């Protein structure tokens, strides 16, 4: 076989080799200059390469393949533990005391259905990913806030479209999010029209429930008929909290909407981060102390709400019409005040307006109000006051390793893998720590 | 019955309640000795039905909850003596559970006011244990854990004490987390 003609200018490398032929010039093309919210996760590994870079923004740009290190066995165990440590640190910063939160929430989800959402910078498209995460968000939200209601509004072609009515049933909300053909993105988004539509749909709600708007915004423009700052002032007056998750860069108006109303603003850097900041909005928000100017009789601590506990009708009871759909059914719940039959709880009775909840729904919201104290990492074993220190985790009986692990050096992680409860002084392993704080919400040692 | 299953048994060991239950003035008196013999027969049956079945027994005492027996870890060092008429796995379970219960009862001592039964702690510990078994993800050493993933974990609570109002919220939290697991 004749040897191939080798051109002198041709460098024989593989197409996917990472030897850059052009050197540093290649790096300048990367990145879209996204405005980012600097969050705690960034590490300064980029600074070590400063001598090779021409632009200062490259110093703060973390290459995600650098932050993940393999240990000598080739496993990513250390990186996974690092992520868990960051989660613990974030949890430690959250207040451990019980603060007042609104459990009864009304949320309007504002989805951006403009042409900018067909961009493919998030796989498969921003629109598909947003729909998928919105469905997961709705499921998780109703799991954590069973007494809440969600409505969906879309921003498309310069107007706000009502996609779903405010409903407390997760299946209804998921149904209107699943009809993808109805939601095809076109046109330009209009922030003002959509926020006005959301605000007017929440205007009739009682004051003891929280009103929130969550905007998933992927465009960099908005075309509004009037002055959006008037809308913003109206929202502040109506005590509506607006939070924005931006998929493109940060806009000043988005930031202002969130800051003035007390919501949270985030720009998604990648798919995982998008999901994280979306799910940060699932727990109920802390209620801010409202400065009442000259309101002598209004004592915020004395707000009482009327709720009714229904009696359940089993399948064997005689069929009758329900008050909500006029369906002939046997099973249902009886409102305690007016004895009307409703199909599903929690709901507002259609006849007398009483809020009907069952006790597990209330119980599911309690863990927000009584959080478990975060565990402290045990960093030194000298000077132990107790005569015998447990050799195994108090909850799952996993044996603690007696040797110090050298991989865990970041703050918040204990080198012995022990985490101590400040109240009952029992040691727990890292997995139980995560499990207790995220799922069970009850310390096994304290039993509270 | 084809797959391995896990069973966590939580036994309520509050002495006053068992004393009250054993009174002959009750309609069906049940003393702790008869109860324990029935319970041990049940535990043996669970172990015998399949080799891979795993078992954990927790005891809920006034004021604290302890792990009495775990099939995955042998916590006690003394192996019971073998005689010709006993089957070693059964004897191990029986002797460990009974020995531990006796130790705990001896350690209780005389108290003026007995603290309430720590059923909540036992339930949360059982859930943590099941969480650890169903997610054998991280191991600190390089030893590979055996890949027997537990299917169908169950918790059985045997209680003679009346319900405590202060433990409503933690028990509901435990129920919701069991739903999620």
XYZ file of C-alpha atoms in Angstrom:
629
model
C 0.000 0.000 0.000
C 1.450 3.332 -0.978
C 2.091 5.649 1.927
C -0.181 8.564 2.227
C 1.027 11.861 0.973
C 2.037 13.779 4.021
C 1.585 17.436 3.688
C 4.181 19.313 5.684
C 1.585 21.600 7.144
C -0.611 18.761 8.219
C -0.297 17.705 11.813
C -1.227 14.125 12.302
C -3.469 14.251 15.314
C -6.821 12.730 16.080
C -9.805 14.852 15.545
C -10.805 14.682 19.182
C -7.415 15.218 20.658
C -7.251 18.005 23.164
C -4.013 19.455 21.943
C -5.184 22.805 20.791
C -3.565 23.752 17.560
C -4.304 27.376 17.988
C -3.325 27.717 21.614
C -5.071 30.299 23.672
C -6.981 31.863 20.860
C -9.395 28.993 21.055
C -10.432 29.848 24.568
C -11.547 33.303 23.702
C -14.296 32.000 21.512
C -15.830 29.933 24.205
C -18.411 31.046 26.649
C -21.252 33.314 25.925
C -20.433 35.964 28.454
C -23.412 35.047 30.518
C -23.995 37.272 33.483
C -23.761 34.972 36.380
C -24.833 35.060 39.940
C -21.665 34.173 41.790
C -22.595 31.326 44.077
C -20.647 29.597 46.729
C -19.730 26.652 44.577
C -17.087 28.319 42.492
C -13.522 27.434 43.207
C -10.578 29.496 42.265
C -8.849 26.898 40.189
C -8.972 29.191 37.200
C -6.556 31.600 38.849
C -3.714 29.155 38.519
C -3.909 29.469 34.758
C -4.047 33.239 34.739
C -0.769 33.539 33.027
C -2.120 31.878 29.924
C -5.295 33.921 29.617
C -5.893 37.230 28.031
C -9.247 38.204 29.552
C -10.029 38.725 33.213
C -13.393 37.004 33.051
C -11.612 33.788 32.265
C -10.113 33.824 35.724
C -13.490 33.339 37.332
C -14.727 30.891 34.721
C -14.452 27.419 36.206
C -13.891 24.633 33.814
C -16.201 21.920 35.030
C -13.799 19.179 34.009
C -11.150 20.642 36.301
C -13.264 20.677 39.411
C -13.862 16.953 39.300
C -10.775 15.072 40.371
C -10.269 11.364 40.340
C -8.432 9.793 43.217
C -5.712 7.206 42.753
C -8.151 4.348 42.334
C -9.872 6.157 39.503
C -13.153 6.610 41.279
C -15.066 9.816 41.685
C -15.864 9.113 45.301
C -14.092 12.209 46.524
C -16.003 14.444 44.141
C -19.335 13.014 45.258
C -18.452 13.554 48.907
C -17.420 17.065 48.078
C -20.810 17.793 46.620
C -22.433 16.409 49.732
C -20.228 18.630 51.863
C -21.331 21.681 49.930
C -24.929 20.709 50.499
C -24.256 20.443 54.227
C -22.600 23.803 54.339
C -25.556 25.371 52.618
C -27.885 23.755 55.083
C -25.848 24.992 58.003
C -26.368 28.529 56.856
C -30.126 28.159 56.870
C -31.645 29.261 60.159
C -32.213 26.374 62.493
C -34.727 28.200 64.603
C -38.393 27.909 63.875
C -39.483 30.941 61.896
C -42.891 31.867 60.752
C -43.692 30.628 57.280
C -46.840 30.716 55.242
C -48.035 27.209 54.626
C -51.031 28.143 52.534
C -49.543 29.328 49.288
C -50.868 30.432 45.954
C -48.310 30.331 43.180
C -48.618 31.404 39.579
C -46.065 29.819 37.305
C -45.143 32.136 34.445
C -43.565 30.256 31.589
C -41.706 32.019 28.818
C -43.079 30.734 25.525
C -41.240 33.077 23.230
C -39.072 32.239 20.251
C -35.926 32.497 22.370
C -36.923 29.308 24.155
C -36.207 27.194 21.102
C -32.518 27.821 21.594
C -30.547 24.630 21.971
C -28.036 25.665 24.571
C -29.775 23.406 27.048
C -30.536 19.962 25.762
C -32.806 19.250 23.892
C -34.223 22.769 23.790
C -34.771 25.257 26.583
C -38.493 24.822 26.104
C -38.511 21.038 26.488
C -36.249 21.167 29.487
C -38.366 23.867 31.079
C -41.511 21.780 30.621
C -39.880 18.722 32.088
C -38.512 20.556 35.098
C -41.804 22.398 35.543
C -43.620 19.072 35.807
C -41.139 17.772 38.353
C -41.344 21.053 40.219
C -45.148 20.840 40.401
C -45.022 17.297 41.780
C -42.428 18.183 44.399
C -44.199 21.419 45.286
C -47.489 19.720 46.007
C -45.658 17.102 48.018
C -44.110 19.732 50.270
C -47.046 22.163 50.237
C -50.233 20.135 50.156
C -52.293 23.169 51.066
C -51.130 25.221 48.127
C -52.521 25.992 44.726
C -50.747 26.534 41.418
C -51.903 28.359 38.308
C -50.018 28.540 35.019
C -49.710 31.524 32.670
C -47.672 31.645 29.469
C -45.953 34.565 27.801
C -46.319 34.235 24.073
C -46.583 36.578 21.101
C -46.713 39.687 23.234
C -49.686 38.671 25.403
C -50.246 36.644 28.498
C -52.157 33.403 28.008
C -53.890 31.537 30.749
C -52.733 27.952 30.440
C -54.115 26.563 33.692
C -56.507 27.825 36.312
C -55.380 28.045 39.935
C -55.958 24.571 41.273
C -54.980 22.531 44.289
C -54.987 19.224 42.441
C -51.568 18.307 41.010
C -53.124 16.172 38.286
C -54.988 19.158 36.850
C -51.853 21.266 36.741
C -49.830 18.473 35.178
C -52.528 17.937 32.574
C -52.326 21.479 31.311
C -48.534 21.303 31.230
C -48.518 18.099 29.270
C -50.293 19.333 26.153
C -47.143 20.266 24.371
C -48.777 21.138 21.064
C -50.753 23.912 22.710
C -47.633 25.449 24.140
C -45.463 25.938 21.052
C -43.231 28.952 21.577
C -43.558 31.870 19.175
C -43.141 35.590 19.245
C -41.846 37.937 21.892
C -42.540 37.727 25.593
C -44.315 40.437 27.483
C -43.481 40.591 31.160
C -46.003 43.254 32.005
C -48.990 41.549 30.419
C -48.225 38.247 32.049
C -47.609 39.724 35.486
C -50.800 41.752 35.224
C -52.750 38.615 34.362
C -51.219 36.745 37.281
C -51.821 39.611 39.658
C -55.451 40.002 38.765
C -56.076 36.293 39.190
C -54.710 36.485 42.727
C -56.375 39.703 43.772
C -59.380 38.087 45.404
C -57.389 35.804 47.693
C -57.457 36.186 51.494
C -54.546 37.858 53.202
C -53.422 34.916 55.286
C -52.168 33.020 52.258
C -48.995 33.927 50.469
C -49.162 35.074 46.852
C -46.205 34.228 44.687
C -45.224 34.442 41.067
C -42.440 32.297 39.661
C -41.138 33.445 36.283
C -39.006 31.173 34.122
C -37.580 33.630 31.668
C -35.415 32.737 28.709
C -35.392 35.843 26.593
C -33.451 39.089 26.830
C -36.226 41.429 25.774
C -39.738 42.228 26.780
C -42.325 44.233 24.881
C -44.734 45.925 27.230
C -47.686 48.180 26.528
C -47.076 50.484 29.472
C -44.652 51.195 32.238
C -43.604 47.989 33.918
C -42.594 49.848 37.049
C -46.246 50.692 37.665
C -46.976 46.984 37.565
C -44.135 46.422 39.948
C -45.492 48.965 42.398
C -48.939 47.394 42.181
C -47.424 44.014 43.002
C -45.606 45.416 45.998
C -48.849 46.936 47.211
C -50.658 43.610 46.803
C -47.848 41.824 48.663
C -47.020 39.527 45.773
C -43.575 37.935 45.895
C -41.942 37.536 42.485
C -39.056 35.134 41.895
C -37.247 34.792 38.597
C -35.208 31.962 37.154
C -33.417 33.300 34.099
C -32.018 31.038 31.412
C -30.301 33.787 29.463
C -28.402 36.671 30.984
C -29.463 38.817 33.907
C -31.697 41.767 33.137
C -31.973 44.697 35.461
C -35.753 44.608 35.427
C -35.732 40.958 36.501
C -33.422 41.750 39.345
C -35.577 44.710 40.378
C -38.750 42.633 40.298
C -37.232 40.195 42.725
C -35.522 42.610 45.037
C -38.447 44.958 45.498
C -40.928 42.180 46.148
C -38.639 40.033 48.280
C -38.241 37.107 45.949
C -35.227 35.164 44.754
C -33.376 35.698 41.525
C -31.110 33.217 39.817
C -29.499 32.695 36.448
C -29.114 29.086 35.413
C -25.618 28.175 34.310
C -26.414 24.677 33.129
C -29.188 22.115 33.331
C -28.277 20.914 36.795
C -28.056 24.406 38.176
C -31.390 25.283 36.575
C -33.034 22.435 38.419
C -31.361 23.417 41.667
C -32.466 27.019 41.690
C -35.942 26.022 40.574
C -36.242 23.568 43.443
C -34.935 26.075 45.960
C -38.313 27.733 45.680
C -40.228 24.654 46.842
C -40.033 25.217 50.632
C -42.359 27.871 52.016
C -40.821 31.313 52.213
C -40.164 33.011 55.490
C -42.719 35.574 56.345
C -41.228 39.010 56.599
C -42.157 41.294 59.434
C -44.409 43.927 57.989
C -43.977 47.339 59.543
C -47.487 48.436 60.292
C -47.627 52.186 60.297
C -50.366 53.320 62.655
C -52.367 50.100 62.784
C -53.381 49.790 66.414
C -55.753 46.852 66.254
C -53.928 44.735 63.688
C -51.883 42.242 65.648
C -50.170 39.823 63.235
C -49.774 37.146 65.871
C -53.524 36.895 66.337
C -54.497 35.862 62.809
C -56.752 32.870 62.973
C -57.969 30.849 60.032
C -61.007 28.665 59.837
C -60.459 25.177 58.572
C -62.710 22.161 58.590
C -61.904 18.506 58.906
C -64.149 16.457 56.654
C -65.810 13.150 57.303
C -65.015 10.603 54.707
C -67.698 8.700 52.887
C -66.578 5.178 51.974
C -67.348 3.423 48.733
C -70.272 1.627 50.275
C -72.347 4.738 50.902
C -75.242 5.471 48.565
C -74.259 7.476 45.478
C -75.091 11.159 45.350
C -74.126 14.251 43.366
C -70.934 16.030 44.341
C -70.881 19.794 44.762
C -67.813 20.465 42.622
C -68.481 18.579 39.372
C -72.059 17.365 39.725
C -70.847 13.801 39.208
C -72.799 10.922 40.647
C -70.340 9.182 42.949
C -70.343 7.121 46.106
C -67.114 8.156 47.738
C -66.275 11.666 48.803
C -65.839 13.984 51.758
C -68.501 15.861 53.673
C -67.884 19.479 54.561
C -68.365 19.827 58.333
C -70.205 23.120 58.092
C -72.662 22.737 55.266
C -72.578 18.958 54.728
C -71.952 19.313 51.010
C -70.089 16.495 49.325
C -66.758 17.288 47.677
C -64.614 14.872 45.721
C -61.113 15.604 46.884
C -59.348 17.344 49.712
C -57.681 19.780 50.313
C -60.051 22.190 48.697
C -62.342 25.094 49.406
C -65.958 24.044 49.811
C -67.944 25.310 46.850
C -71.044 25.994 48.896
C -69.846 27.706 52.069
C -66.231 28.594 51.218
C -64.676 26.784 54.171
C -61.156 25.466 53.674
C -61.343 21.675 54.007
C -58.134 19.837 54.885
C -57.386 16.449 56.329
C -54.885 16.127 59.146
C -52.083 14.394 57.173
C -51.993 17.398 54.866
C -51.367 19.681 57.792
C -48.902 17.259 59.280
C -46.895 17.194 56.073
C -46.242 20.907 56.406
C -45.059 20.784 59.995
C -41.475 19.955 59.241
C -41.012 23.346 57.660
C -41.999 24.958 60.908
C -39.953 22.747 63.218
C -36.718 22.010 61.424
C -34.101 19.672 62.783
C -30.989 21.369 64.095
C -28.037 20.871 61.754
C -25.405 18.470 62.961
C -21.880 19.662 63.681
C -18.962 17.922 62.119
C -16.670 16.290 64.650
C -13.245 17.660 63.887
C -11.222 16.590 66.876
C -11.381 13.526 69.018
C -9.310 14.776 71.930
C -10.934 15.948 75.086
C -14.010 13.791 74.723
C -16.198 14.435 77.705
C -18.242 11.256 77.527
C -16.499 8.172 78.871
C -17.367 6.024 75.919
C -17.686 7.404 72.442
C -19.873 5.349 70.214
C -18.091 3.254 67.677
C -21.045 3.066 65.350
C -23.595 5.479 63.977
C -26.451 5.993 66.410
C -29.081 5.657 63.724
C -27.994 2.941 61.324
C -25.266 1.152 63.305
C -22.669 1.627 60.601
C -19.220 1.274 62.125
C -17.184 4.462 62.051
C -13.725 4.216 60.624
C -11.043 4.818 63.200
C -8.547 6.135 60.711
C -8.686 9.686 59.550
C -9.768 10.025 55.973
C -7.420 12.301 54.129
C -9.744 13.002 51.255
C -12.246 15.027 53.213
C -10.497 18.303 53.853
C -13.135 20.866 53.028
C -14.908 22.687 55.788
C -18.099 21.214 57.059
C -16.862 17.669 56.576
C -15.638 15.633 59.476
C -12.450 13.633 58.852
C -13.816 10.844 61.028
C -17.128 10.837 59.233
C -18.985 11.688 62.430
C -21.618 14.344 62.834
C -22.946 15.236 66.239
C -26.371 16.477 67.199
C -26.082 19.531 69.470
C -28.977 18.384 71.675
C -28.517 14.700 72.321
C -24.773 14.489 71.565
C -25.030 11.345 69.528
C -22.860 10.737 66.513
C -24.268 10.000 63.103
C -22.733 9.034 59.797
C -22.865 11.259 56.728
C -25.628 9.336 54.989
C -27.876 9.422 58.021
C -27.165 13.129 58.362
C -28.472 13.791 54.868
C -31.393 11.401 55.335
C -32.471 12.887 58.666
C -32.364 16.447 57.460
C -33.920 15.962 54.062
C -36.440 13.173 54.435
C -37.364 12.309 58.006
C -37.045 15.722 59.719
C -36.704 14.086 63.109
C -33.501 13.346 64.984
C -33.354 9.684 66.120
C -31.559 10.610 69.307
C -33.787 13.426 70.411
C -36.979 11.815 69.238
C -38.612 15.186 68.738
C -41.158 -15.102 48.003
C -38.607 -15.287 45.223
C -36.712 -12.198 46.210
C -34.901 -11.400 49.415
C -36.859 -9.240 51.784
C -35.954 -7.226 54.803
C -37.914 -7.048 58.011
C -37.458 -4.542 60.815
C -39.251 -5.391 64.015
C -39.756 -2.750 66.671
C -40.686 -4.105 70.067
C -42.196 -1.906 72.700
C -40.437 -2.725 75.971
C -41.961 -0.383 78.451
C -41.977 -2.267 81.791
C -45.066 -0.693 83.315
C -47.157 -1.370 80.242
C -46.109 -4.989 80.124
C -46.863 -5.344 83.801
C -50.331 -3.950 83.246
C -50.859 -6.204 80.263
C -49.984 -9.298 82.264
C -52.590 -8.671 84.932
C -55.028 -11.507 85.156
C -57.874 -9.033 85.491
C -57.565 -8.323 81.775
C -59.728 -10.189 79.357
C -56.703 -11.625 77.554
C -53.684 -11.325 79.784
C -50.394 -11.398 77.955
C -47.149 -11.519 79.814
C -43.836 -10.578 78.302
C -42.512 -14.127 78.508
C -45.245 -15.588 76.337
C -44.989 -12.636 74.008
C -41.255 -13.081 73.582
C -41.503 -16.773 72.878
C -44.075 -16.126 70.148
C -41.969 -13.318 68.764
C -38.841 -15.449 68.592
C -40.730 -18.155 66.726
C -41.859 -15.507 64.230
C -38.308 -14.198 63.782
C -36.998 -17.701 63.236
C -39.658 -18.313 60.619
C -38.648 -15.164 58.759
C -34.996 -16.174 58.706
C -35.841 -19.717 57.708
C -38.074 -18.874 54.780
C -35.233 -17.600 52.626
C -31.505 -17.518 53.114
C -31.065 -13.945 51.956
C -33.744 -12.522 54.226
C -32.377 -9.925 56.571
C -33.694 -8.996 59.955
C -33.217 -6.126 62.356
C -34.797 -5.904 65.794
C -35.096 -2.635 67.692
C -36.267 -2.227 71.249
C -38.124 0.860 72.413
C -37.456 1.457 76.086
C -38.530 4.344 78.241
C -36.259 7.201 77.294
C -34.115 5.489 74.670
C -34.200 3.031 71.831
C -31.594 0.368 71.124
C -30.688 -1.951 68.334
C -31.127 -5.452 69.694
C -30.138 -7.611 66.759
C -28.945 -7.030 63.235
C -28.446 -9.822 60.760
C -25.875 -7.909 58.755
C -23.553 -7.144 61.612
C -22.656 -9.380 64.477
C -22.377 -6.941 67.304
C -21.927 -9.364 70.145
C -18.694 -11.254 70.430
C -19.763 -14.344 72.243
C -21.012 -17.126 70.032
C -23.504 -19.321 71.828
C -22.530 -22.871 72.468
C -23.632 -25.501 70.034
C -25.584 -28.468 71.161
C -27.014 -31.133 68.995
C -30.619 -30.057 69.172
C -30.301 -26.420 68.190
C -29.868 -24.769 64.827
C -27.156 -22.144 65.071
C -28.757 -19.204 63.222
C -31.933 -19.518 65.263
C -30.017 -19.859 68.463
C -27.962 -16.801 67.592
C -31.011 -14.633 67.054
C -32.826 -15.907 70.105
C -29.938 -15.633 72.482
C -28.853 -12.190 71.242
C -32.305 -10.721 71.502
C -33.093 -12.182 74.896
C -29.689 -11.323 76.323
C -29.892 -7.755 75.171
C -33.395 -7.305 76.513
C -32.331 -8.633 79.885
C -29.354 -6.276 79.937
C -31.528 -3.321 79.125
C -34.099 -4.184 81.747
C -31.404 -4.545 84.364
C -29.996 -1.192 83.424
C -33.262 0.630 83.878
C -33.224 0.634 87.636
C -35.694 2.380 89.865
C -37.039 5.678 88.708
C -39.650 7.867 90.272
C -41.243 8.878 87.046
C -40.756 6.703 84.077
C -40.026 8.644 80.888
C -42.263 7.911 77.966
C -41.543 5.086 75.594
C -39.167 6.094 72.823
C -41.057 4.607 69.929
C -40.233 7.582 67.726
C -36.503 7.049 68.027
C -36.868 3.380 67.159
C -38.975 4.109 64.075
C -36.519 6.716 62.779
C -33.602 4.387 63.402
C -35.358 1.624 61.481
C -35.879 4.037 58.579
C -32.222 5.096 58.645
C -31.163 1.471 58.611
C -33.427 0.711 55.658
C -32.082 3.776 53.879
C -28.565 2.518 54.430
C -29.411 -0.930 53.107
C -31.297 0.187 50.046
C -28.617 2.621 48.957
C -25.280 0.861 49.364
C -23.616 3.593 47.334
C -20.648 4.934 49.204
C -18.045 2.783 50.818
C -15.032 4.344 52.429
C -12.686 1.442 51.914
C -12.143 -0.338 48.650
C -14.042 -3.386 49.810
C -16.884 -4.164 47.466
C -20.179 -4.643 49.259
C -22.113 -7.654 48.223
C -24.658 -6.604 45.628
C -27.723 -8.065 47.320
C -30.066 -5.154 47.016
C -32.931 -5.433 49.406
C -36.350 -5.588 47.896
C -39.519 -4.956 49.756
C -38.362 -3.665 53.149
C -40.998 -3.825 55.865
C -41.339 -2.469 59.376
C -43.439 -4.233 61.999
C -44.254 -2.375 65.194
C -45.506 -4.319 68.206
C -46.754 -1.949 70.833
C -48.666 -2.200 74.093
C -48.412 1.410 75.161
C -51.151 3.932 74.551
C -50.479 6.631 71.981
C -48.508 9.701 72.952
C -49.755 13.043 71.737
C -46.284 14.554 71.670
C -45.076 12.019 69.177
C -47.761 12.758 66.583
C -45.625 14.999 64.413
C -42.520 12.751 64.321
C -44.632 9.661 63.632
C -46.377 11.428 60.751
C -43.001 12.522 59.409
C -41.832 8.923 59.613
C -44.934 7.775 57.742
C -44.352 10.278 54.955
C -40.703 9.341 54.636
C -41.636 5.661 54.524
C -43.954 6.588 51.673
C -41.081 8.181 49.850
C -38.584 5.386 50.370
